[in-house]
Coordinates of C-alpha atoms in Angstrom, one line a residue:
M1 CA 143.5 113.7 50.2
L2 CA 141.3 112.8 47.3
T3 CA 141.3 109.1 46.5
T4 CA 141.2 107.7 43.0
L5 CA 137.8 107.3 41.6
N6 CA 137.2 105.0 38.6
C7 CA 134.1 104.6 36.6
L8 CA 134.4 101.0 35.5
S9 CA 131.0 100.8 34.0
L10 CA 132.0 103.4 31.4
L11 CA 135.2 101.8 30.2
G12 CA 133.5 100.5 27.2
A13 CA 133.0 104.0 25.9
A14 CA 136.7 104.8 26.4
S15 CA 137.7 101.6 24.6
F16 CA 135.5 102.6 21.6
A17 CA 137.1 106.0 21.6
T18 CA 140.6 104.4 21.5
A19 CA 139.7 102.9 18.1
L20 CA 138.0 106.1 17.0
F21 CA 140.9 108.4 17.6
V22 CA 143.8 106.1 17.0
A23 CA 144.9 108.1 13.9
D24 CA 145.6 111.2 16.0
P25 CA 149.3 112.2 16.3
P26 CA 150.9 111.0 19.5
A27 CA 151.6 113.3 22.4
S28 CA 155.1 114.9 22.7
S29 CA 157.6 113.2 24.9
F30 CA 157.6 116.2 27.2
A31 CA 153.8 116.3 27.8
G32 CA 153.2 116.7 31.5
A33 CA 156.9 117.4 32.2
T34 CA 157.6 119.9 35.0
T35 CA 159.3 123.1 34.1
S36 CA 160.5 126.0 36.2
A37 CA 162.5 129.2 36.0
V38 CA 165.1 130.6 38.4
Y39 CA 165.4 134.3 39.0
P40 CA 167.8 136.0 39.6
P41 CA 169.9 134.3 36.9
L42 CA 172.5 131.9 38.1
G43 CA 175.7 133.7 38.8
A44 CA 174.2 137.1 38.9
S45 CA 174.9 139.0 42.1
Y46 CA 173.4 142.3 43.2
A47 CA 176.4 143.1 45.3
A48 CA 178.8 142.9 42.4
E49 CA 177.8 146.2 40.8
A50 CA 175.7 147.7 43.5
S51 CA 178.1 150.7 43.9
Y52 CA 176.9 151.9 40.5
F53 CA 173.3 152.1 41.8
P54 CA 173.3 154.0 45.1
P55 CA 170.0 154.2 47.1
A56 CA 167.7 157.2 47.1
S57 CA 169.1 158.3 50.5
V58 CA 172.6 158.7 48.8
V59 CA 171.3 160.2 45.5
G60 CA 169.2 162.8 47.3
F61 CA 167.1 165.4 45.4
P62 CA 163.8 163.9 46.3
G63 CA 161.7 166.9 45.4
P64 CA 158.9 168.2 47.7
T65 CA 157.9 165.6 50.3
P66 CA 155.1 167.2 52.5
T67 CA 152.7 164.5 53.7
G68 CA 149.0 164.7 53.9
D69 CA 146.5 163.6 56.5
E70 CA 145.6 160.0 57.1
P71 CA 142.6 158.7 55.2
E72 CA 139.5 157.2 56.9
A73 CA 137.4 156.2 53.9
I74 CA 135.6 153.6 56.0
A75 CA 133.9 156.5 57.8
T76 CA 134.0 159.3 55.2
A77 CA 133.1 157.7 51.9
P78 CA 129.4 157.3 51.0
A79 CA 129.8 153.6 50.1
I80 CA 132.3 150.8 50.3
S81 CA 134.7 150.4 47.4
Q82 CA 134.0 146.9 46.0
M83 CA 136.7 144.3 45.3
E84 CA 135.9 143.2 41.8
S85 CA 139.2 143.2 39.9
V86 CA 141.3 140.1 39.2
Y87 CA 143.7 142.0 37.0
P88 CA 146.0 140.9 35.4
L89 CA 144.3 137.5 35.3
T90 CA 142.1 136.5 32.3
D91 CA 138.6 135.8 33.5
P92 CA 137.8 132.3 32.2
L93 CA 134.7 131.2 30.5
P94 CA 132.9 127.8 31.0
A95 CA 132.1 125.3 28.3
G96 CA 128.7 125.8 26.7
A97 CA 126.0 128.2 27.8
E98 CA 126.2 130.2 31.1
T99 CA 123.7 132.2 33.2
P100 CA 124.2 135.9 32.8
G101 CA 126.5 137.2 35.5
F102 CA 128.1 133.8 36.1
E103 CA 131.9 134.1 36.8
V104 CA 133.9 130.9 36.8
I105 CA 136.6 132.5 39.0
K106 CA 134.1 132.8 41.9
Y107 CA 133.4 129.1 41.9
W108 CA 136.9 127.8 42.9
G109 CA 136.2 127.6 46.6
N110 CA 139.3 128.3 48.7
L111 CA 141.2 128.8 45.4
S112 CA 139.1 131.8 44.3
P113 CA 140.6 135.3 44.7
W114 CA 138.7 137.2 47.3
Y115 CA 135.8 139.4 46.2
S116 CA 133.3 141.6 47.9
V117 CA 130.6 139.3 49.1
P118 CA 127.0 140.6 48.6
A119 CA 125.7 142.4 51.6
G120 CA 122.8 140.0 52.3
A121 CA 124.9 136.8 52.0
Q122 CA 124.6 136.2 55.7
G123 CA 121.3 137.9 56.4
L124 CA 122.0 141.6 56.7
P125 CA 121.0 143.0 53.3
N126 CA 121.1 146.6 54.5
A127 CA 124.4 146.6 56.4
S128 CA 127.5 148.1 55.0
P129 CA 131.2 147.9 56.1
Q130 CA 131.0 151.7 56.3
I131 CA 130.8 153.0 59.8
P132 CA 127.1 153.4 60.8
S133 CA 125.8 157.0 61.0
G134 CA 126.5 158.6 64.3
C135 CA 129.3 156.1 65.3
S136 CA 133.1 156.5 65.2
I137 CA 135.8 153.8 65.0
N138 CA 138.4 153.4 67.7
Q139 CA 140.1 150.1 66.9
V140 CA 140.2 147.5 64.2
H141 CA 141.2 143.9 64.2
L142 CA 142.2 142.3 60.8
L143 CA 142.7 138.5 60.3
H144 CA 143.6 137.8 56.7
R145 CA 144.6 134.8 54.6
H146 CA 147.7 134.7 52.5
G147 CA 147.5 135.5 48.8
A148 CA 147.2 133.1 45.9
R149 CA 149.8 130.4 45.9
Y150 CA 151.0 127.4 44.0
P151 CA 149.5 124.0 44.9
T152 CA 150.3 122.1 48.0
S153 CA 153.3 119.7 47.6
G154 CA 152.2 116.3 46.1
S155 CA 148.6 117.4 45.5
G156 CA 146.3 116.4 42.6
P157 CA 147.7 118.8 39.9
A158 CA 151.3 117.6 40.3
T159 CA 150.2 113.9 40.5
F160 CA 148.2 114.3 37.3
A161 CA 151.2 115.9 35.5
T162 CA 153.4 113.0 36.6
K163 CA 150.9 110.5 35.3
L164 CA 150.6 112.3 32.0
H165 CA 154.4 112.5 31.6
N166 CA 154.9 108.9 32.5
A167 CA 152.4 107.9 29.9
S168 CA 154.1 110.1 27.2
V169 CA 157.5 108.6 27.7
S170 CA 156.4 105.0 28.4
Y171 CA 153.7 103.9 26.1
G172 CA 152.4 107.1 24.6
F173 CA 148.9 108.5 24.3
N174 CA 146.9 110.6 21.8
A175 CA 145.1 113.8 22.6
S176 CA 142.4 115.5 20.4
G177 CA 139.4 117.8 20.5
P178 CA 139.2 119.9 23.6
L179 CA 142.1 118.0 25.2
A180 CA 144.5 118.4 22.2
F181 CA 146.5 120.9 24.2
L182 CA 147.6 118.1 26.6
A183 CA 149.9 116.7 23.8
T184 CA 152.3 119.6 24.4
W185 CA 151.2 120.8 27.9
E186 CA 153.8 121.2 30.6
Y187 CA 153.4 121.6 34.3
K188 CA 154.7 125.1 35.2
L189 CA 153.5 125.3 38.8
G190 CA 155.8 125.4 41.8
A191 CA 154.6 124.4 45.3
E192 CA 153.3 126.3 48.3
I193 CA 154.8 129.8 47.7
L194 CA 153.0 132.9 46.6
T195 CA 152.4 133.6 42.9
P196 CA 152.9 137.1 41.5
F197 CA 149.1 137.7 41.6
G198 CA 149.2 136.5 45.2
R199 CA 151.8 139.2 46.0
E200 CA 149.6 141.8 44.3
Q201 CA 146.6 140.7 46.3
M202 CA 148.4 141.3 49.6
Y203 CA 149.9 144.6 48.5
D204 CA 146.4 145.8 47.4
L205 CA 144.9 144.6 50.6
G206 CA 147.5 146.7 52.5
V207 CA 146.8 149.8 50.4
G208 CA 143.0 149.3 50.8
F209 CA 143.4 148.9 54.6
R210 CA 145.4 152.1 54.8
V211 CA 142.8 154.1 52.8
K212 CA 140.0 152.7 55.0
Y213 CA 141.6 152.9 58.5
G214 CA 144.7 155.1 58.2
Q215 CA 143.3 157.6 60.8
L216 CA 143.8 155.0 63.5
L217 CA 147.6 155.3 63.1
K218 CA 147.3 158.6 64.9
G219 CA 146.5 156.6 68.1
F220 CA 149.9 154.8 68.2
T221 CA 152.5 155.8 70.7
Q222 CA 155.0 153.3 69.4
L223 CA 155.5 151.2 66.3
P224 CA 152.8 148.6 65.5
V225 CA 153.4 144.9 65.9
F226 CA 151.7 142.7 63.1
R227 CA 151.9 138.9 63.2
T228 CA 152.3 136.1 60.7
T229 CA 153.8 132.6 60.6
S230 CA 157.2 131.4 59.4
E231 CA 156.0 129.7 56.2
D232 CA 157.3 131.4 53.1
R233 CA 153.9 132.3 51.7
M234 CA 152.8 133.6 55.1
L235 CA 155.8 135.8 55.6
N236 CA 155.7 137.2 52.1
S237 CA 152.0 137.8 52.4
A238 CA 152.7 139.9 55.5
L239 CA 155.6 141.8 54.0
N240 CA 153.6 142.6 50.8
F241 CA 150.7 143.7 53.0
A242 CA 153.0 146.0 55.0
A243 CA 154.5 147.4 51.8
G244 CA 151.1 148.4 50.6
F245 CA 150.0 149.7 54.0
F246 CA 153.1 151.7 54.9
G247 CA 154.8 152.3 51.5
A248 CA 157.5 150.3 49.7
Q249 CA 160.5 152.5 50.7
T250 CA 159.9 152.7 54.4
F251 CA 157.7 149.8 55.5
Q252 CA 160.5 147.8 57.1
Q253 CA 161.2 150.6 59.5
D254 CA 157.5 151.5 60.1
Y255 CA 156.4 148.5 62.1
Y256 CA 157.6 145.3 63.7
Q257 CA 156.8 142.0 62.1
S258 CA 156.3 139.1 64.5
I259 CA 157.1 135.8 62.8
I260 CA 155.7 132.9 64.8
I261 CA 157.2 129.5 64.0
E262 CA 154.8 127.2 62.1
S263 CA 156.0 123.7 62.9
S264 CA 155.3 120.7 65.0
G265 CA 156.2 121.4 68.6
Y266 CA 155.4 125.1 68.6
N267 CA 152.2 126.8 69.8
N268 CA 150.8 129.2 67.2
T269 CA 147.3 130.5 67.1
L270 CA 147.7 131.4 63.4
A271 CA 148.6 127.8 62.6
P272 CA 147.0 125.8 65.5
Y273 CA 146.8 122.4 63.9
N274 CA 150.3 121.5 65.0
A275 CA 149.1 121.6 68.6
C276 CA 145.9 119.5 68.1
P277 CA 146.8 115.7 67.7
V278 CA 143.2 114.6 67.0
D279 CA 143.1 117.1 64.1
N280 CA 146.2 115.5 62.6
G281 CA 144.6 112.0 62.6
P282 CA 141.6 110.5 60.9
V283 CA 139.2 113.0 62.6
G284 CA 140.9 115.8 60.8
S285 CA 140.1 114.3 57.3
I286 CA 136.6 113.0 57.8
A287 CA 135.5 115.0 54.7
T288 CA 137.3 112.7 52.3
T289 CA 134.4 110.1 52.1
Y290 CA 131.8 112.8 51.8
E291 CA 133.8 114.8 49.2
N292 CA 134.6 111.7 47.1
A293 CA 130.9 110.7 47.0
W294 CA 129.9 114.1 45.7
I295 CA 132.8 114.2 43.1
A296 CA 131.7 110.9 41.7
T297 CA 128.2 112.3 41.4
Y298 CA 128.9 115.6 39.6
L299 CA 132.0 114.7 37.6
T300 CA 131.1 111.4 36.1
P301 CA 129.4 113.1 33.1
A302 CA 132.5 115.2 32.5
W303 CA 134.6 112.0 32.6
T304 CA 132.3 110.4 30.1
R305 CA 132.6 113.4 27.8
L306 CA 136.4 114.0 28.0
A307 CA 138.0 110.5 28.4
P308 CA 137.5 109.5 24.7
Y309 CA 139.7 112.4 23.7
V310 CA 142.8 110.9 25.3
P311 CA 143.0 107.2 24.2
G312 CA 146.0 105.5 25.7
L313 CA 145.7 107.4 29.0
D314 CA 143.8 105.8 31.8
L315 CA 141.9 108.9 32.7
T316 CA 139.9 108.7 36.0
V317 CA 137.4 111.0 37.7
S318 CA 140.2 112.0 40.1
D319 CA 142.2 113.2 37.1
I320 CA 139.2 115.2 35.9
Y321 CA 139.0 116.8 39.4
S322 CA 142.7 117.6 39.2
M323 CA 142.0 119.4 35.9
Q324 CA 139.5 121.6 37.6
Q325 CA 142.1 122.4 40.2
L326 CA 144.7 123.1 37.5
C327 CA 142.3 125.7 36.0
A328 CA 142.3 127.6 39.2
Y329 CA 146.0 127.2 40.0
E330 CA 147.2 128.0 36.5
T331 CA 145.0 131.0 36.3
V332 CA 146.3 132.6 39.5
A333 CA 149.9 131.6 38.7
L334 CA 150.2 132.0 34.9
G335 CA 147.2 134.3 34.1
F336 CA 145.2 131.8 32.1
S337 CA 144.5 128.1 31.8
D338 CA 143.3 125.9 29.0
F339 CA 141.7 123.6 31.6
C340 CA 139.0 126.2 32.5
G341 CA 137.0 125.9 29.3
L342 CA 136.7 122.2 29.6
F343 CA 133.9 122.4 32.1
T344 CA 130.3 123.6 32.1
Q345 CA 128.7 126.1 34.5
E346 CA 127.0 123.2 36.3
E347 CA 130.4 121.4 36.7
W348 CA 132.0 124.5 38.1
E349 CA 129.1 124.8 40.6
G350 CA 129.7 121.2 41.5
Y351 CA 133.4 121.9 42.0
E352 CA 132.7 124.8 44.3
Y353 CA 130.3 122.6 46.3
S354 CA 133.1 119.9 46.7
N355 CA 135.1 122.6 48.5
D356 CA 132.2 123.5 50.7
I357 CA 131.9 119.8 51.7
S358 CA 135.6 119.6 52.4
F359 CA 135.7 122.6 54.6
W360 CA 132.4 122.0 56.4
Y361 CA 133.5 118.5 57.5
N362 CA 137.3 119.1 57.9
N363 CA 137.7 122.6 59.0
G364 CA 134.2 124.0 59.8
P365 CA 131.1 123.4 61.8
G366 CA 131.0 119.7 61.0
N367 CA 134.4 118.8 62.5
P368 CA 134.6 118.3 66.2
T369 CA 138.1 119.9 66.5
S370 CA 137.2 123.2 64.7
A371 CA 136.0 125.2 67.7
A372 CA 139.2 124.1 69.6
M373 CA 141.4 125.1 66.6
G374 CA 140.2 128.7 66.7
L375 CA 140.1 128.9 70.5
G376 CA 143.6 130.4 70.9
W377 CA 143.0 133.3 68.5
V378 CA 139.6 134.1 69.9
S379 CA 141.1 134.3 73.4
E380 CA 143.7 136.7 72.0
V381 CA 141.0 138.9 70.7
V382 CA 139.4 139.0 74.2
A383 CA 142.8 139.8 75.7
R384 CA 143.3 142.7 73.4
L385 CA 139.8 144.0 74.0
T386 CA 140.1 143.8 77.7
Q387 CA 143.8 144.6 77.8
T388 CA 144.3 141.6 80.0
R389 CA 147.4 139.6 79.4
T390 CA 147.4 135.7 79.3
T391 CA 150.4 134.3 81.1
E392 CA 149.4 130.7 81.5
P393 CA 149.3 128.0 78.8
F394 CA 146.0 127.9 77.0
A395 CA 144.9 126.1 73.8
E396 CA 147.4 127.0 71.1
T397 CA 148.6 130.3 72.5
N398 CA 152.4 130.9 72.6
V399 CA 152.9 131.9 76.2
T400 CA 156.5 133.1 75.5
L401 CA 155.3 135.7 73.0
N402 CA 151.9 136.5 74.5
S403 CA 153.3 137.1 78.0
N404 CA 155.7 139.7 76.7
P405 CA 154.2 143.3 76.2
V406 CA 156.8 143.9 73.4
T407 CA 155.7 140.9 71.3
F408 CA 152.1 141.0 72.2
P409 CA 151.0 144.6 72.9
L410 CA 147.5 145.2 74.3
N411 CA 147.0 148.9 73.4
Q412 CA 147.1 149.0 69.6
P413 CA 144.5 150.8 67.6
I414 CA 145.2 148.4 64.6
Y415 CA 145.9 144.7 64.8
V416 CA 146.9 142.6 61.8
D417 CA 147.3 138.8 61.8
A418 CA 148.0 136.6 58.8
T419 CA 146.7 133.0 58.7
H420 CA 145.5 130.2 56.6
D421 CA 142.1 129.4 54.9
T422 CA 141.3 126.5 57.2
I423 CA 142.0 128.6 60.3
I424 CA 139.6 131.3 59.2
S425 CA 137.0 128.7 58.8
A426 CA 137.7 127.2 62.2
I427 CA 137.8 130.6 63.9
L428 CA 134.4 131.5 62.5
T429 CA 133.1 128.3 64.1
T430 CA 134.8 129.1 67.4
M431 CA 133.2 132.6 67.3
N432 CA 129.8 130.9 66.9
M433 CA 128.8 132.7 63.8
T434 CA 125.6 130.7 63.4
S435 CA 124.5 132.3 60.2
F436 CA 126.9 129.9 58.4
V437 CA 125.1 126.9 59.7
R438 CA 121.6 128.1 58.9
T439 CA 120.9 125.4 56.3
G440 CA 122.6 122.6 58.2
P441 CA 125.0 119.8 57.3
L442 CA 125.9 119.5 53.6
P443 CA 124.5 116.5 51.8
T444 CA 126.6 114.6 49.2
D445 CA 124.0 113.8 46.6
H446 CA 122.8 117.4 45.6
I447 CA 123.6 121.0 46.2
P448 CA 121.2 122.5 48.7
Y449 CA 119.1 125.5 47.6
D450 CA 120.2 128.8 49.2
R451 CA 122.9 127.1 51.3
S452 CA 124.6 129.3 53.9
Y453 CA 128.1 127.8 53.8
I454 CA 130.1 128.8 50.7
V455 CA 133.9 128.6 51.0
S456 CA 134.6 131.0 48.2
Q457 CA 132.9 133.6 50.4
I458 CA 134.6 132.4 53.6
S459 CA 138.2 131.5 52.9
P460 CA 139.3 132.4 49.4
F461 CA 142.8 133.7 48.6
G462 CA 143.2 137.0 50.5
S463 CA 140.1 136.4 52.6
N464 CA 139.8 139.1 55.3
L465 CA 137.9 139.1 58.6
V466 CA 137.6 142.6 60.1
G467 CA 136.5 143.4 63.7
Q468 CA 135.5 147.1 64.1
V469 CA 135.5 148.5 67.7
L470 CA 133.1 151.5 67.6
S471 CA 131.7 154.3 69.7
C472 CA 127.9 154.8 69.2
P473 CA 127.3 157.7 69.6
A474 CA 130.8 158.9 68.5
S475 CA 133.2 159.4 71.4
N476 CA 136.6 158.1 72.6
I477 CA 134.9 155.4 74.7
S478 CA 134.3 152.2 72.8
T479 CA 130.8 150.9 73.2
H480 CA 130.1 148.4 70.3
I481 CA 131.8 145.8 68.1
R482 CA 130.9 144.1 64.8
W483 CA 132.6 141.7 62.3
I484 CA 132.9 141.9 58.6
L485 CA 134.0 139.0 56.3
N486 CA 135.1 139.9 52.8
D487 CA 133.0 143.1 53.0
A488 CA 129.8 141.3 54.2
V489 CA 128.7 142.3 57.7
L490 CA 128.0 139.3 59.9
P491 CA 125.0 139.0 62.2
L492 CA 126.1 138.3 65.8
T493 CA 122.8 136.7 66.9
G494 CA 124.7 133.4 67.7
I495 CA 126.5 135.3 70.5
Q496 CA 124.6 135.3 73.8
G497 CA 123.1 138.7 74.5
C498 CA 123.8 140.2 71.1
P499 CA 120.7 141.6 69.4
D500 CA 119.4 141.1 65.9
D501 CA 120.8 144.5 64.8
P502 CA 120.5 145.6 61.2
N503 CA 124.1 146.8 61.2
G504 CA 125.5 143.8 63.0
L505 CA 126.3 145.8 66.1
C506 CA 126.7 144.3 69.6
E507 CA 127.5 146.1 72.8
L508 CA 131.2 145.6 73.5
S509 CA 130.6 144.6 77.2
T510 CA 128.0 142.0 76.1
F511 CA 130.3 140.7 73.4
I512 CA 133.3 140.3 75.8
S513 CA 131.1 138.6 78.5
A514 CA 129.7 136.2 75.9
Y515 CA 133.1 135.3 74.5
K516 CA 134.6 134.6 77.9
Q517 CA 131.7 132.2 78.4
R518 CA 132.3 130.7 74.9
I519 CA 135.9 130.2 75.6
A520 CA 135.1 128.4 78.8
E521 CA 132.6 126.0 77.1
V522 CA 134.9 124.8 74.4
D523 CA 136.6 121.7 75.8
Y524 CA 140.0 122.0 74.1
D525 CA 141.7 119.1 75.9
Y526 CA 138.9 116.7 75.0
D527 CA 138.4 117.7 71.4
C528 CA 142.1 117.8 70.6
Y529 CA 143.4 114.9 72.8
A530 CA 140.6 112.4 73.5
N531 CA 140.2 109.1 71.7
Y532 CA 136.9 109.3 69.8
T533 CA 135.3 108.7 66.5
V534 CA 132.9 111.0 64.6
P535 CA 129.3 109.8 64.4
V536 CA 128.0 108.7 61.0
P537 CA 126.2 110.5 59.6
D538 CA 128.0 113.5 60.9
T539 CA 125.3 115.9 62.1
I540 CA 127.7 118.1 64.1
V541 CA 127.1 121.9 63.5
T542 CA 129.0 123.4 66.5
G543 CA 132.6 122.4 65.7
Q544 CA 132.7 120.4 69.0
Y545 CA 132.3 116.7 69.8
P546 CA 128.7 116.2 71.1
A547 CA 128.6 116.3 74.9
A548 CA 126.0 113.6 75.0
L549 CA 128.5 111.1 73.4
R550 CA 131.5 111.9 75.5
N551 CA 130.9 109.5 78.4
G552 CA 130.9 106.5 76.1
T553 CA 134.1 107.4 74.3
K554 CA 136.5 108.4 77.1

């Protein structure tokens, strides 16, 4: 959690501003107050008059209903359809000048809506998600993040709103200039659950996946099993995806939804942090110091510029950071935010980098629990590829579910798992996708040129990691595999034996053998249960505690 950052050396400027703007009208008594709406209306009951509105199955008269063939645009289209739309959100503009092509909404780190990442982002500029010429697809594995949501309970945006409201009812404050809207601003965000735009993201992801991979449904001999966790936003993401993939009227009868409990005491590869005690302690939040150092560096100028416009309010750099978060959260929840235009392009670039630092050191290559956190899901991928069932406890796998062929089938042409942003980041580390660590650990005093680790391209809202199991040349026998993250094909050169292939292809047998070895080399018990501290500076790039240090820390 972000700690409070004050810039004491600049308080003189704020004091001067207090006198300068003292004539401004005071803020309203409801400034910063939390508002919410409840739907359906209280007292309204669908059951009360449902008999007047019979379902389509009772009404009848559906008209012609012949179905067509399944689409396979991932193989038949000449190019990939790019995800570029954020409809119905208003694309915000930064304060001041901006570089042509700059889009604020792509600089919100894990709070950005997912978009098609440029083909060369990870070093394969000529690769396309479209099936390579001469190949055919036999199976697909989808791991996706939930859609856009409200802030985490008790996080910075809600804390800032409380501070603002307490000031308005206790001693008052004035707001003018670019912050004049704070005088009547109300906090309209809930917590944790999907926003309407988040539901749209998941529905659209489902539609898009059906258009790309629908032909694979012909390979099913029984209904598919898709997986998610029990958290509200996770379940609703899975249901909206399924509604888009199968169709709104029939989706609940077209597949089985496995809902894995997400809570302490339950193993769950889609929410593995509950099974890793070290990750729930200080080691799991080592990024705080690094992130705060960077925030103080890039946001102090914004604090200097904005603090004079709210005399009477003890504005801190942490508050300014919360305002940047509010821009993102309000936009994906309400469609627009007045906070967005407060910050320059450089400050939005700084905000994005703060998220990169947070994920690198907390959930990515720089945290010694990351490889362990993704170990369970990676082992499940190998189980599916080899059709070999795991029946013994391993990492975060749920043996009760995974040992049962009904709840964990091994012969599906399509697999769909819903998870969290931090878990996608960890899983990529477990998979040893080394292109993300090309430029090394992230410094806290500047943004590295051409850095390889950018969270808005890794774990945004709706992020999707796709594994394509292919036959090259085309046949019914699978020979190759490759992985695609948010439409960018990933090089597999970090995987032992996989070649530097322009299409990101690796022979399936080589991939399986390398991942069996990778699974064996990740010391889950040590990284999740041992008593150790992370070296300072943290130069870890493998997501594992350095083997050379283990003897001295047991």
